[in-house]
């Protein structure tokens, strides 16, 4: 009973280990111990996300925001009438931002379970 359960778990886990650790020999092959397997594992991909691309921009004054607008008066005699025009020129993207706490990648094929 336990042998078939372990075989089933191995079938479920093997695609995940191949993604994160590459191809590894099976546990029954040529007397390879668990300690030697742990030493051979080299992570090929990390399940964590450490950086993201920012959606904010710097303008020519050095202000940081998602969007910039300019207030345009319609007529000089009526100061109350004006409209907002979105600025597209002279904006510089903020770039890549590092997370303070690493996040899990959304495509990671594992289930997270907390026992209470």
Tab-separated table of C-alpha atoms in Angstrom:
chain	number	residue	atom	x	y	z
A	1	UNK	CA	0.000	0.000	0.000
A	2	UNK	CA	2.746	2.446	0.940
A	3	UNK	CA	4.783	1.625	-2.158
A	4	UNK	CA	1.949	2.561	-4.524
A	5	UNK	CA	1.340	5.800	-2.605
A	6	UNK	CA	5.005	6.750	-2.846
A	7	UNK	CA	4.961	5.956	-6.568
A	8	UNK	CA	1.914	8.211	-7.024
A	9	UNK	CA	3.517	11.044	-5.101
A	10	UNK	CA	6.689	10.668	-7.182
A	11	UNK	CA	4.620	10.975	-10.381
A	12	UNK	CA	3.010	14.174	-9.099
A	13	UNK	CA	6.219	15.749	-7.836
A	14	UNK	CA	8.578	14.810	-10.689
A	15	UNK	CA	7.403	17.559	-13.110
A	16	UNK	CA	7.962	20.144	-10.373
A	17	UNK	CA	11.441	18.884	-9.522
A	18	UNK	CA	12.392	18.816	-13.215
A	19	UNK	CA	11.388	22.468	-13.562
A	20	UNK	CA	13.277	23.652	-10.481
A	21	UNK	CA	16.175	21.164	-10.311
A	22	UNK	CA	16.579	19.755	-13.832
A	23	UNK	CA	16.615	16.035	-14.669
A	24	UNK	CA	17.653	13.877	-11.728
A	25	UNK	CA	18.209	10.131	-11.493
A	26	UNK	CA	15.398	8.049	-10.004
A	27	UNK	CA	15.753	7.045	-6.354
A	28	UNK	CA	16.147	3.349	-7.242
A	29	UNK	CA	18.966	3.883	-9.759
A	30	UNK	CA	22.408	2.460	-8.898
A	31	UNK	CA	22.144	2.871	-5.113
A	32	UNK	CA	22.143	6.671	-5.093
A	33	UNK	CA	21.536	7.955	-1.562
A	34	UNK	CA	19.296	10.882	-0.637
A	35	UNK	CA	22.289	12.878	0.644
A	36	UNK	CA	24.132	12.618	-2.646
A	37	UNK	CA	20.971	13.645	-4.514
A	38	UNK	CA	20.638	16.731	-2.331
A	39	UNK	CA	24.208	17.702	-3.145
A	40	UNK	CA	23.603	17.212	-6.882
A	41	UNK	CA	20.482	19.405	-6.981
A	42	UNK	CA	21.112	22.761	-8.551
A	43	UNK	CA	18.139	25.049	-8.879
A	44	UNK	CA	17.547	25.873	-12.561
A	45	UNK	CA	14.638	28.221	-11.837
A	46	UNK	CA	13.563	29.996	-8.692
A	47	UNK	CA	9.958	29.833	-7.461
A	48	UNK	CA	10.340	33.381	-6.120
A	49	UNK	CA	9.834	36.730	-7.843
A	50	UNK	CA	12.386	39.292	-6.650
A	51	UNK	CA	11.721	42.268	-8.980
A	52	UNK	CA	8.934	43.857	-10.989
A	53	UNK	CA	8.637	46.497	-13.697
A	54	UNK	CA	7.232	49.773	-12.419
A	55	UNK	CA	4.226	51.445	-14.015
A	56	UNK	CA	5.222	54.920	-12.793
A	57	UNK	CA	7.058	57.702	-14.664
A	58	UNK	CA	9.347	60.633	-13.858
A	59	UNK	CA	8.607	63.970	-15.528
A	60	UNK	CA	11.143	66.693	-16.359
A	61	UNK	CA	10.825	68.171	-12.821
A	62	UNK	CA	11.637	64.834	-11.186
A	63	UNK	CA	8.097	64.176	-9.928
A	64	UNK	CA	6.977	60.524	-9.848
A	65	UNK	CA	3.405	59.513	-10.809
A	66	UNK	CA	1.338	57.114	-12.923
A	67	UNK	CA	-0.047	59.930	-15.154
A	68	UNK	CA	0.695	63.610	-15.646
A	69	UNK	CA	-1.817	66.291	-16.640
A	70	UNK	CA	-1.550	69.935	-17.645
A	71	UNK	CA	-4.274	72.481	-16.949
A	72	UNK	CA	-5.169	74.406	-20.139
A	73	UNK	CA	-7.398	77.538	-19.859
A	74	UNK	CA	-10.071	77.866	-22.564
A	75	UNK	CA	-10.218	81.683	-22.547
A	76	UNK	CA	-8.302	84.421	-20.759
A	77	UNK	CA	-11.472	86.289	-19.657
A	78	UNK	CA	-13.033	83.302	-17.870
A	79	UNK	CA	-10.540	81.731	-15.502
A	80	UNK	CA	-13.025	79.099	-14.373
A	81	UNK	CA	-13.200	77.390	-17.771
A	82	UNK	CA	-10.279	75.062	-18.289
A	83	UNK	CA	-9.616	71.455	-19.167
A	84	UNK	CA	-6.963	68.877	-18.337
A	85	UNK	CA	-4.636	67.613	-21.061
A	86	UNK	CA	-2.637	64.431	-20.520
A	87	UNK	CA	1.131	64.780	-20.972
A	88	UNK	CA	2.934	62.102	-23.018
A	89	UNK	CA	6.260	63.814	-23.788
A	90	UNK	CA	9.409	64.030	-21.680
A	91	UNK	CA	8.370	61.158	-19.394
A	92	UNK	CA	10.928	58.630	-18.237
A	93	UNK	CA	9.893	55.202	-16.846
A	94	UNK	CA	10.927	54.411	-13.287
A	95	UNK	CA	12.338	51.021	-14.312
A	96	UNK	CA	12.719	47.835	-12.275
A	97	UNK	CA	11.794	47.742	-8.592
A	98	UNK	CA	13.090	45.128	-6.134
A	99	UNK	CA	10.622	43.639	-3.664
A	100	UNK	CA	11.511	43.892	0.032
A	101	UNK	CA	9.927	40.456	0.583
A	102	UNK	CA	10.158	37.913	-2.277
A	103	UNK	CA	6.821	36.800	-3.766
A	104	UNK	CA	5.905	33.357	-5.076
A	105	UNK	CA	5.663	33.081	-8.844
A	106	UNK	CA	1.991	32.787	-9.962
A	107	UNK	CA	2.784	29.907	-12.357
A	108	UNK	CA	4.447	27.763	-9.701
A	109	UNK	CA	2.737	24.351	-9.885
A	110	UNK	CA	2.494	23.602	-6.154
A	111	UNK	CA	-0.169	23.757	-3.497
A	112	UNK	CA	0.480	25.762	-0.353
A	113	UNK	CA	-1.216	24.375	2.725
A	114	UNK	CA	-1.071	25.588	6.303
A	115	UNK	CA	-1.776	23.138	9.135
A	116	UNK	CA	-3.485	24.775	12.090
